[in-house]
Amino acid sequence: MVRRDLEAVREEIEALRREIRRHEWLYYVKNAPEISDFEFDQLLKRLERLEAEYPELVTPDSPTQRVGGEPSEEFAQVVHRVPMLSLDNTYEAGELRQFDARVRRMLGNEPVEYVCELKIDGLAVSLRYEAGQLVQGATRGDGRVGEDVTPNLRTVRSIPLRLLGETPPPVLEVRGEVYMEKADFQRLNAQRIENGEPPFANPRNAAAGSVRLLDPRITASRPLKLWAYGVGEHEGVTFQTHAEVLERLQEWGLPVNPHFRVCTDIEAVVRYCEEWTRRREELSYEVDGVVVKVNSLEQQARLGSTAKSPRWAISYKFPVSQAMTVVRDIQVQVGRTGVLTPRAILEPVFVDGVTVSHATLHNFDEVQRLDVRVGDTVLLQRAGGVIPQVLGVVLDKRPPDAQPFPIPSRCPSCGSEVARVPGEVAIRCVNLACPAQLRRRIEHFASRDAMDIEGLGPNRVAQLVDAGLVRDVADLYTLRQEDLIRLERMGPDSSRNLIQAIEESKTRGPARVLFGLGIPLVGTTVSQLLVQRFGSIPALMEASVDDLTEIPGIGEAVASSVVQFFSRPENREIVRRLGEYGVRLEEVARAKEERPRPLAGLTFVLTGELPHYTRAEARRLIEEAGGRVTESVSRRTDYLVVGENPGSKLQRARQLGIPILDEAGLLRLIEERAQG
Ligand code: IVH
């Protein structure tokens, strides 16, 4: 391949990185993406291609460098030059007022403003930026010395690898909390249970466990996020108030929790605490209280700190919601891959505004550890805000005849023997034809992130399986309306709708089908990675463990799981039949290769607003016709496409004598070239 002028490539790479960073910021920090995931992936892929071709232009702050990194042996120590202090806790409004009285006394009774923030239940980290580049990420540790977890924190998408803005400070340490959203936590735990791994007790443990992994590739697969709430060491910037710190952090591209509030007196602080005690369930992440900070940094400095905590801040902890109730029964559920999960059926009880009538016990190790028995009174807590957790048994209240719960030796659904895989906590039913497993597999296949088949919930699936109409996921595509109409609660309308929904699902694409197959360790992200590399499920079926581990982000365990799955003839047969019934198993992008590519070999630059196409649409139009779109005009540019209010690109194109087209001209060009 002919190498292009290095400067021009560097320019293009830089422009791409700028664009990608902006979209990452819009997506992860602002929650307001301007382009689709597909378009974002296209940008990232183009950058990857260019960097692969010009490795000398790869820089550590490139958005492509988030995933990867070799596992480190152990963590190096990081000494926090500005210590990461902890906070004194309060539990009542009265204690907040005492705190305020102390603060004002020490400041000679001058007026004091406070900033209230939500206290995020995660893991405290410190991010060091030098000249705007993220150079180190560390855990809090004991507050003075933490662990160097830079490669892991680099995989957290909401942590910018580079600060936004033209003139970043020479040194800036950002302090914040890495956390996991409640829904992500539950998904991760469900997956871990299916994989026979011990689940995390709560989102905080999940976040902390994920940051402190030795393999950053695993961290990369965990849905971690950051809220920044302060600064440590800094040079070349000064702030007057904490509110200003939060604003500047936002300007530098860091995610700052939007619910902070400046309060002009302690009564406003108390109201904020009361408000969030009520409202905390609205949040998609766990908060365990409110942090109250003196707003003026000059006042903070005068107040100073004790060895352990600052005198200018305090945390107000929300009351913990716990409740006691009686275990009516312990049931065993069978998951998609045969994992047996014990579940406590409870005397309904009100916790945190919700009636709780069951609790997961995760696995049989947990049942043994708690020694929870039918008839026991247990202490419950809502972890992750949603799933209630059994903290322990109130032994005084145990009925004299309560028996230890036996570890099952047979599957409660099909009666087959169960097996415990060495090294796993899970107990599995190994009968592939187990009807309970089959139901779960089909529910999973039909679920929203997989084939998204409307109307095919657990009850319908149970009916189809029990009637013998569906023995594997491919059978769904053989269903006819006359089969369905014979089922209970199935009229002509609902049967027609279901058939139509199944039909529509055929076009979801290979990544969704692959995820739907329910291969252990293959979640939505891994499915996308695999399909991106192999283009189709049939191609993936032939891959070896070595082929798979070559893909960044795919480790040994995932690779073996995939290879093992496709080594089973019955699984290969399911895929073959899915294809036969018209389910799309190939990327459309590949199919496109066969379409005419009238703009092949031509490079375009866009500037200004086009009358009918957005920038992204115009880009897609050109790319689908086989052309390339780059950000800046160089001698390699074939055409500049110009709209209203063009930028400096127009002038540069004129200087270089590059042909200029308007939107209509572009469309004409495509048409002319398509006709040869
Ligand atoms: S400020 C000296 N702000 O709570 C200031 N901390 O016990 C100390 N935390 O280790 C931190 N949300 O892990 C601060 N908005 C917030 C916070 C927060 C959570 C955690 C942090 C810290 C602990 C303090």
XYZ file of C-alpha atoms and ligand atoms in Angstrom:
700
model
C 0.000 0.000 0.000
C 1.297 3.420 -0.898
C 1.909 5.467 2.197
C 0.499 8.935 2.059
C 2.099 12.144 3.077
C 2.541 11.710 6.832
C 1.451 15.240 7.691
C -1.852 14.839 5.891
C -2.503 11.559 7.664
C -1.622 13.081 10.987
C -4.072 15.871 10.303
C -6.810 13.434 9.447
C -6.094 11.287 12.505
C -6.151 14.313 14.772
C -9.426 15.501 13.298
C -10.966 12.071 13.755
C -9.825 11.898 17.352
C -11.294 15.305 18.057
C -14.577 14.254 16.580
C -14.639 10.931 18.457
C -13.798 12.606 21.748
C -16.584 15.078 21.241
C -19.070 12.277 20.607
C -17.826 10.308 23.604
C -18.350 13.393 25.691
C -21.827 13.987 24.242
C -22.736 10.357 24.857
C -21.144 9.547 28.182
C -21.116 12.890 29.921
C -23.930 14.915 28.399
C -26.175 11.907 27.716
C -27.105 13.657 24.500
C -25.583 11.806 21.544
C -25.744 13.531 18.174
C -24.964 10.498 16.067
C -26.050 6.863 16.133
C -23.910 4.112 17.650
C -23.378 2.850 14.136
C -21.924 6.151 12.992
C -19.768 6.341 16.070
C -18.410 2.859 15.372
C -17.644 3.908 11.818
C -15.561 6.820 13.077
C -13.710 4.604 15.512
C -13.109 1.955 12.864
C -11.699 4.486 10.447
C -9.336 5.734 13.099
C -8.298 2.175 13.922
C -7.601 1.480 10.267
C -5.465 4.587 9.901
C -3.557 3.873 13.078
C -2.959 0.287 12.023
C -1.491 1.596 8.791
C 0.567 4.314 10.488
C 1.513 2.884 13.879
C 3.978 5.686 14.428
C 1.024 8.057 14.747
C -0.634 6.137 17.596
C -0.616 8.125 20.834
C -1.635 6.882 24.270
C -4.503 9.373 24.474
C -6.108 8.139 21.268
C -9.687 6.929 21.772
C -8.583 3.596 20.291
C -6.296 2.999 23.243
C -9.025 2.523 25.816
C -9.281 -1.218 25.647
C -6.294 -3.448 25.922
C -3.156 -3.182 27.904
C -1.418 -6.208 29.242
C -2.362 -7.636 32.624
C -0.062 -6.278 35.279
C 1.485 -8.537 37.885
C 0.292 -6.467 40.781
C -0.561 -2.862 41.420
C 2.144 -0.312 42.041
C 1.653 2.096 44.904
C 0.684 5.704 44.375
C 1.340 8.271 47.064
C -1.422 10.894 47.106
C 0.376 14.240 47.444
C -2.938 15.729 48.527
C -4.389 13.032 50.798
C -7.812 11.555 50.018
C -9.582 12.184 53.271
C -12.725 10.512 54.492
C -15.741 12.231 55.984
C -17.441 12.316 59.346
C -20.921 10.869 59.173
C -24.156 12.270 60.512
C -27.542 10.637 60.550
C -29.847 13.424 61.691
C -30.748 17.009 60.889
C -29.694 17.976 64.421
C -26.140 16.835 63.766
C -26.041 18.876 60.553
C -27.018 21.979 62.549
C -24.259 21.231 65.078
C -21.789 20.946 62.202
C -22.937 24.328 60.886
C -22.630 25.930 64.352
C -19.060 24.599 64.663
C -18.102 25.862 61.216
C -19.500 29.320 61.823
C -17.907 29.597 65.241
C -14.514 28.766 63.774
C -15.016 31.356 61.035
C -15.935 34.109 63.476
C -19.626 33.950 62.559
C -19.273 35.129 58.999
C -21.891 33.892 56.524
C -21.229 30.420 55.111
C -22.535 28.875 51.923
C -22.649 25.120 51.431
C -22.661 22.873 48.405
C -24.735 19.709 48.744
C -23.918 16.728 46.566
C -25.216 13.210 46.372
C -22.929 10.716 48.059
C -22.311 8.130 45.370
C -21.896 4.578 46.566
C -18.895 3.423 44.604
C -15.123 3.521 44.747
C -13.127 6.731 45.244
C -10.446 7.331 42.623
C -7.936 10.011 41.765
C -7.177 10.829 38.129
C -4.013 12.707 37.352
C -3.918 14.844 34.212
C -0.664 16.419 33.077
C -0.926 18.968 30.300
C -4.426 17.674 29.761
C -3.463 14.016 29.327
C -4.606 11.314 31.711
C -1.318 9.967 33.057
C -2.377 8.101 36.154
C -5.462 6.690 37.826
C -5.352 5.458 41.390
C -7.633 4.066 44.048
C -8.013 5.850 47.356
C -6.320 3.067 49.318
C -5.809 4.235 52.868
C -6.124 7.860 51.765
C -2.390 8.455 51.683
C -1.237 5.563 49.501
C -3.451 4.022 46.846
C -3.057 1.538 44.006
C -2.073 2.416 40.488
C -4.983 1.186 38.360
C -4.304 3.400 35.334
C -4.919 0.763 32.617
C -8.221 -0.181 34.217
C -9.496 3.357 34.632
C -8.533 4.119 31.046
C -11.238 1.666 29.971
C -13.984 3.638 31.733
C -15.720 5.491 28.922
C -16.859 8.493 30.925
C -13.289 9.219 32.041
C -11.771 11.470 29.375
C -8.272 10.415 28.330
C -7.687 14.065 27.568
C -9.225 17.194 29.022
C -11.323 19.363 26.750
C -10.258 22.918 26.053
C -7.338 24.685 24.472
C -5.202 25.362 27.536
C -5.400 22.570 30.077
C -3.601 23.110 33.395
C -0.100 21.582 33.690
C -1.277 19.424 36.611
C -4.783 18.525 37.653
C -5.839 15.695 39.889
C -9.528 14.925 39.617
C -11.232 13.147 42.479
C -14.392 11.177 41.920
C -16.359 8.043 42.414
C -16.421 5.106 40.013
C -19.800 3.396 40.177
C -22.102 0.978 38.415
C -25.715 1.684 37.540
C -28.287 -0.497 39.287
C -29.604 -2.062 36.080
C -26.074 -2.790 34.828
C -25.224 -4.324 38.177
C -28.212 -6.640 37.988
C -27.410 -7.665 34.445
C -23.809 -8.366 35.412
C -24.868 -10.438 38.396
C -27.400 -12.438 36.390
C -24.641 -13.197 33.913
C -22.234 -14.166 36.680
C -24.766 -16.529 38.190
C -25.307 -18.134 34.773
C -21.547 -18.493 34.421
C -21.205 -20.106 37.799
C -19.293 -17.130 39.217
C -20.137 -15.662 42.615
C -22.346 -12.577 42.245
C -21.403 -9.215 43.734
C -23.244 -8.206 46.888
C -24.026 -4.675 45.694
C -23.107 -2.168 42.983
C -20.312 -0.729 45.103
C -18.581 -4.093 45.419
C -19.108 -4.692 41.731
C -17.482 -1.348 40.883
C -14.613 -1.797 43.323
C -14.035 -5.392 42.224
C -13.995 -4.353 38.575
C -11.522 -1.497 39.048
C -9.135 -3.663 41.037
C -8.863 -6.452 38.485
C -5.460 -7.439 37.222
C -6.706 -7.752 33.659
C -7.891 -4.421 32.227
C -9.649 -6.279 29.421
C -12.118 -7.615 31.961
C -12.530 -4.160 33.470
C -13.277 -2.903 29.965
C -16.229 -5.281 29.749
C -17.719 -4.006 33.009
C -20.234 -1.161 32.756
C -18.387 1.357 34.945
C -18.992 5.088 35.098
C -17.600 8.098 36.922
C -18.928 11.105 38.776
C -16.230 13.676 39.470
C -16.660 15.683 42.681
C -13.428 17.476 43.453
C -9.771 18.137 42.752
C -6.545 17.122 44.453
C -3.181 18.520 43.475
C -3.405 21.220 40.807
C -1.106 23.741 39.168
C -1.822 26.646 36.894
C -5.467 27.009 37.910
C -7.126 28.635 40.873
C -10.676 28.367 42.079
C -12.642 30.544 44.492
C -15.426 28.152 45.358
C -16.251 24.475 45.256
C -19.163 25.216 42.901
C -16.606 26.737 40.545
C -14.514 23.548 40.789
C -17.543 21.536 39.718
C -18.222 23.877 36.810
C -14.651 23.776 35.597
C -14.594 19.984 35.839
C -17.607 19.932 33.545
C -15.897 22.255 31.093
C -12.902 19.939 31.011
C -15.248 17.166 29.944
C -15.626 15.350 33.233
C -19.017 14.040 34.258
C -20.308 15.955 37.273
C -23.497 14.792 38.922
C -26.184 17.320 37.956
C -27.996 17.207 41.304
C -25.554 19.325 43.313
C -26.998 22.486 44.865
C -25.541 25.612 46.437
C -27.348 26.300 49.726
C -27.118 29.654 51.479
C -27.812 28.295 54.954
C -27.996 25.028 56.882
C -31.793 24.868 56.709
C -31.536 24.662 52.928
C -29.003 21.861 53.438
C -31.441 20.005 55.691
C -34.156 20.403 53.063
C -31.827 19.011 50.383
C -31.092 15.979 52.591
C -34.788 15.401 53.231
C -35.617 15.789 49.570
C -33.054 13.190 48.469
C -33.967 10.767 51.238
C -37.351 10.668 49.496
C -36.144 10.894 45.926
C -33.123 8.606 45.879
C -35.118 5.759 44.328
C -35.542 7.894 41.217
C -31.861 7.576 40.461
C -30.450 4.844 38.269
C -27.424 4.471 40.592
C -27.005 3.967 44.320
C -26.464 6.885 46.645
C -26.069 6.346 50.357
C -26.306 9.939 51.528
C -25.457 13.565 50.903
C -22.035 15.226 51.132
C -22.140 18.778 52.481
C -19.129 20.989 51.691
C -18.315 24.600 52.594
C -18.435 26.424 49.256
C -15.670 29.022 49.728
C -12.220 27.482 49.301
C -10.698 30.264 51.348
C -12.989 29.324 54.239
C -12.155 25.648 53.685
C -8.468 26.469 54.056
C -9.078 28.325 57.299
C -11.113 25.452 58.701
C -8.448 22.907 57.787
C -8.564 19.183 58.461
C -7.988 16.724 61.224
C -5.768 13.733 60.447
C -8.766 11.833 59.178
C -11.283 14.237 57.751
C -11.787 17.835 56.696
C -13.563 20.208 59.088
C -15.293 21.846 56.132
C -17.294 18.828 55.000
C -19.584 16.220 56.449
C -21.705 13.411 55.112
C -25.345 12.863 55.917
C -26.165 9.162 55.635
C -29.622 8.106 54.521
C -31.452 5.762 56.867
C -30.762 2.193 55.712
C -33.840 0.307 54.726
C -33.911 -3.025 56.439
C -36.828 -5.161 57.462
C -37.546 -8.498 59.050
C -39.813 -11.149 57.624
C -40.409 -14.898 57.526
C -39.187 -17.300 54.846
C -42.226 -19.232 53.644
C -40.395 -21.416 51.204
C -37.137 -21.830 49.340
C -37.583 -22.517 45.641
C -34.996 -23.579 43.110
C -35.089 -21.981 39.666
C -33.339 -23.328 36.583
C -31.520 -20.814 34.363
C -30.749 -20.803 30.657
C -27.497 -22.706 31.005
C -28.904 -25.017 33.662
C -27.640 -23.135 36.717
C -29.854 -23.809 39.736
C -30.596 -20.679 41.759
C -32.239 -20.776 45.174
C -34.838 -18.112 45.907
C -36.536 -17.308 49.202
C -40.303 -16.850 49.087
C -41.126 -14.367 51.819
C -44.023 -13.213 53.900
C -44.623 -9.899 52.024
C -42.978 -6.958 53.772
C -42.633 -3.250 53.033
C -39.042 -2.014 52.544
C -38.137 1.387 51.104
C -41.608 1.950 49.758
C -41.790 -1.385 47.961
C -43.494 -4.639 48.919
C -40.964 -7.438 48.839
C -42.140 -11.020 48.545
C -39.024 -12.842 47.397
C -35.262 -12.548 47.584
C -32.526 -14.207 45.587
C -30.137 -16.337 47.588
C -27.660 -16.359 44.646
C -26.291 -19.901 45.067
C -26.137 -22.832 47.459
C -22.870 -21.691 49.055
C -24.803 -18.622 50.146
C -27.674 -20.757 51.498
C -25.174 -22.763 53.521
C -23.276 -19.707 54.695
C -26.458 -18.048 55.937
C -27.931 -21.412 56.968
C -31.281 -20.010 55.992
C -34.163 -22.446 56.514
C -37.853 -22.494 55.672
C -39.671 -20.908 58.631
C -36.727 -18.689 59.590
C -37.080 -14.996 60.304
C -34.551 -13.089 58.205
C -33.174 -9.568 58.075
C -33.587 -8.046 54.619
C -31.947 -5.125 52.909
C -32.541 -3.750 49.473
C -29.258 -3.812 47.598
C -28.928 -2.184 44.238
C -32.149 -0.479 45.197
C -34.136 -3.251 43.594
C -33.133 -6.793 44.458
C -33.683 -7.519 48.115
C -30.883 -9.286 49.883
C -30.986 -11.561 52.913
C -28.425 -10.248 55.393
C -28.852 -12.941 57.987
C -31.099 -15.159 60.039
C -32.548 -14.130 63.403
C -31.621 -17.334 65.223
C -33.704 -16.563 68.329
C -36.783 -16.819 66.188
C -35.976 -20.109 64.453
C -38.792 -22.658 64.825
C -37.501 -25.776 66.662
C -38.318 -28.061 63.747
C -36.650 -25.979 60.989
C -34.435 -28.168 58.796
C -31.271 -27.145 56.927
C -32.050 -26.652 53.246
C -30.540 -29.549 51.283
C -28.370 -28.943 48.240
C -30.391 -30.422 45.391
C -29.028 -33.512 43.714
C -31.646 -33.459 40.946
C -33.032 -30.770 38.691
C -36.403 -29.602 39.996
C -37.696 -29.303 36.438
C -36.618 -32.490 34.670
C -35.320 -34.657 37.498
C -31.906 -35.209 35.866
C -28.831 -35.370 38.012
C -27.022 -32.128 38.608
C -23.300 -31.428 38.492
C -21.022 -29.008 40.190
C -18.314 -27.729 37.881
C -14.986 -27.671 39.707
C -13.969 -24.119 40.503
C -17.512 -22.793 40.050
C -20.013 -22.090 42.770
C -22.902 -22.999 40.492
C -24.748 -26.274 40.417
C -26.084 -27.099 36.977
C -28.644 -29.375 35.418
C -26.682 -30.970 32.587
C -29.682 -32.158 30.580
C -29.729 -29.989 27.448
C -33.326 -30.976 26.779
C -34.455 -29.842 30.237
C -37.744 -27.998 29.634
C -36.959 -25.291 32.192
C -33.656 -24.517 30.479
C -35.367 -24.553 27.121
C -37.928 -22.032 28.330
C -35.203 -19.739 29.630
C -33.208 -20.054 26.391
C -36.220 -19.088 24.319
C -37.135 -16.230 26.660
C -33.584 -14.990 26.301
C -33.657 -15.319 22.508
C -36.879 -13.303 22.383
C -35.706 -10.670 24.872
C -35.234 -7.002 24.064
C -31.453 -6.977 23.586
C -31.634 -10.130 21.487
C -34.382 -10.673 18.870
C -36.884 -8.380 20.584
C -39.967 -10.449 19.747
C -42.945 -8.588 21.121
C -45.561 -10.698 22.857
C -43.200 -13.599 23.530
C -42.823 -13.345 27.293
C -42.353 -16.126 29.872
C -46.012 -17.226 29.831
C -46.241 -17.576 26.063
C -42.897 -19.347 25.953
C -44.072 -21.817 28.591
C -47.208 -22.515 26.530
C -45.233 -23.107 23.343
C -42.750 -25.413 25.067
C -45.412 -27.338 26.974
C -47.453 -27.848 23.808
C -44.353 -29.300 22.152
C -44.461 -26.650 19.418
C -40.970 -25.298 20.143
C -37.996 -27.466 21.005
C -35.286 -24.938 20.164
C -35.059 -21.316 19.095
C -35.140 -22.182 15.395
C -38.554 -23.804 15.831
C -40.008 -20.337 16.462
C -39.648 -19.613 12.760
C -41.682 -22.701 11.815
C -44.745 -21.676 13.826
C -47.940 -21.169 11.861
C -50.999 -19.262 12.908
C -53.123 -22.426 12.925
C -50.724 -23.984 15.507
C -51.000 -20.975 17.775
C -54.706 -20.430 17.595
C -55.304 -23.747 19.352
C -53.489 -22.493 22.458
C -55.328 -21.013 25.411
C -55.727 -17.234 25.597
C -54.680 -16.954 21.953
C -57.182 -15.328 19.634
C -56.836 -14.639 15.920
C -55.375 -11.190 16.606
C -52.737 -12.181 19.088
C -51.660 -15.186 17.041
C -51.315 -13.046 13.926
C -49.386 -10.411 15.851
C -47.032 -12.978 17.309
C -46.341 -14.552 13.923
C -45.666 -11.081 12.548
C -43.351 -10.181 15.434
C -41.397 -13.385 14.877
C -41.188 -12.623 11.176
C -39.914 -9.095 11.858
C -37.209 -10.398 14.156
C -35.501 -12.093 11.193
C -33.833 -8.818 10.259
C -32.264 -7.995 13.642
C -28.825 -8.954 12.387
C -26.067 -11.351 13.388
C -24.898 -9.641 16.607
C -28.384 -9.848 18.092
C -28.830 -13.464 16.942
C -25.462 -14.380 18.427
C -26.321 -12.788 21.750
C -29.705 -14.526 21.591
C -28.085 -17.934 21.320
C -27.094 -17.471 24.951
C -23.498 -18.693 24.746
C -21.963 -18.444 28.225
C -19.820 -15.271 28.591
C -21.102 -13.831 25.313
C -22.994 -10.646 26.144
C -24.065 -7.876 23.796
C -20.635 -6.242 23.572
C -18.758 -9.458 22.911
C -21.361 -10.404 20.290
C -20.753 -7.139 18.474
C -16.991 -7.578 18.610
C -17.246 -11.082 17.190
C -19.592 -10.118 14.394
C -17.480 -7.104 13.515
C -14.482 -9.362 13.057
C -16.099 -12.321 11.313
C -18.959 -10.647 9.502
C -21.324 -13.573 9.959
C -22.240 -16.320 12.388
C -21.356 -19.140 9.942
C -17.848 -17.634 9.605
C -17.547 -17.326 13.373
C -18.537 -20.977 13.786
C -15.308 -22.016 12.065
C -13.031 -19.860 14.239
C -10.456 -21.388 16.577
C -9.581 -20.227 20.075
C -6.454 -18.576 18.621
C -8.448 -16.728 15.967
C -10.749 -15.428 18.652
C -8.177 -14.313 21.215
C -6.536 -12.175 18.528
C -9.483 -9.812 18.804
C -8.819 -7.041 21.323
C -11.262 -7.458 24.166
C -11.716 -11.216 23.735
C -9.942 -13.343 26.305
C -9.254 -17.055 26.611
C -12.398 -17.832 28.610
C -14.767 -16.213 26.120
C -12.939 -17.801 23.178
C -13.172 -21.305 24.658
C -16.814 -20.834 25.476
C -17.602 -19.853 21.870
C -15.582 -22.696 20.378
C -17.137 -25.191 22.741
C -20.628 -23.989 21.919
C -20.140 -24.346 18.182
C -18.428 -27.695 18.522
C -21.790 -29.215 19.417
C -23.592 -30.484 16.316
C -26.998 -29.589 17.747
C -25.976 -25.930 18.104
C -24.558 -25.816 14.574
C -27.788 -27.319 13.328
C -29.814 -24.589 15.055
C -27.755 -21.903 13.327
C -28.079 -23.673 9.979
C -31.856 -23.828 10.349
C -32.088 -20.184 11.445
C -30.343 -19.292 8.199
C -32.598 -21.589 6.204
C -35.696 -19.892 7.664
C -34.436 -16.497 6.590
C -32.937 -15.139 9.820
C -30.157 -12.746 8.864
C -26.822 -14.168 10.012
C -24.602 -11.792 8.040
C -23.595 -8.179 8.458
C -25.270 -5.951 5.908
C -22.034 -4.045 5.509
C -20.497 -7.144 3.896
C -23.408 -7.605 1.585
C -22.928 -4.008 0.531
C -19.579 -4.853 -0.994
C -21.462 -6.324 -3.904
C -23.429 -3.155 -4.515
C -22.170 -0.564 -6.990
C -19.570 1.739 -5.477
C -19.629 4.714 -7.810
C -17.464 6.878 -5.547
C -14.822 4.222 -4.870
C -11.363 5.726 -4.616
C -12.597 9.302 -4.105
C -12.050 11.363 -0.980
C -14.518 14.053 0.065
C -14.552 16.792 2.666
C -17.808 18.348 3.869
C -18.269 21.926 5.024
C -21.303 24.035 5.887
C -24.950 23.031 6.131
C -26.413 21.146 3.203
C -30.043 21.826 2.268
C -31.388 18.288 2.632
C -28.816 16.166 4.418
C -27.282 16.470 7.864
C -23.537 16.112 8.030
C -23.855 12.522 9.220
C -26.352 11.641 6.481
C -24.169 13.133 3.768
C -21.242 11.214 5.127
C -23.209 7.997 5.060
C -24.436 8.714 1.537
C -20.864 9.098 0.306
C -19.592 6.104 2.222
C -22.359 3.854 1.037
C -21.424 4.829 -2.487
C -17.874 3.700 -1.707
C -16.285 7.116 -1.126
C -14.306 8.345 1.835
C -14.999 11.392 3.936
C -12.176 13.085 5.775
C -12.191 16.052 8.075
C -9.657 18.357 6.579
C -8.808 19.494 3.097
C -5.463 18.369 1.775
C -3.959 17.702 -1.621
C -5.496 14.228 -1.393
C -9.014 15.600 -1.295
C -10.881 14.957 -4.548
C -13.957 17.093 -3.873
C -15.122 19.604 -1.313
C -18.894 19.490 -0.747
C -20.136 22.919 0.335
C -23.335 24.081 2.032
C -24.516 27.262 3.801
C -21.962 29.025 6.007
C -18.902 27.080 4.960
C -15.829 27.186 7.177
C -12.194 27.836 6.342
C -12.120 24.579 4.415
C -13.610 26.350 1.416
C -10.745 28.797 1.237
C -8.190 26.060 1.589
C -9.841 24.007 -1.155
C -9.738 27.050 -3.454
C -6.060 27.567 -2.701
C -5.326 23.978 -3.585
C -7.554 24.047 -6.664
C -9.822 21.277 -5.433
C -13.155 20.897 -7.255
C -16.106 22.208 -5.270
C -19.608 20.697 -5.340
C -22.897 21.649 -3.773
C -25.409 19.034 -2.617
C -27.051 18.745 -6.028
C -23.624 18.420 -7.607
C -22.766 15.579 -5.290
C -25.964 13.711 -6.136
C -25.307 14.247 -9.863
C -21.793 12.942 -9.495
C -23.031 9.767 -7.813
C -25.628 9.253 -10.508
C -23.250 9.885 -13.385
C -20.598 7.588 -12.044
C -23.150 4.879 -11.217
C -24.171 4.885 -14.876
C -20.566 4.535 -15.861
S -15.857 14.395 48.906
C -12.583 15.467 51.675
N -18.022 13.989 47.492
O -17.422 9.251 50.228
C -13.667 15.173 50.737
N -16.985 12.119 48.534
O -16.250 9.244 53.225
C -13.899 13.724 50.619
N -18.088 9.992 48.087
O -14.049 8.423 50.047
C -14.672 13.264 49.492
N -19.683 10.782 46.810
O -15.554 7.701 48.174
C -17.060 13.425 48.248
N -19.941 13.775 46.198
C -18.976 13.222 46.939
C -18.925 11.825 47.198
C -17.915 11.324 48.011
C -19.162 9.697 47.349
C -17.303 9.008 48.860
C -15.841 9.012 48.573
C -15.141 9.251 49.876
C -16.209 8.973 50.869
C -16.052 9.890 52.054
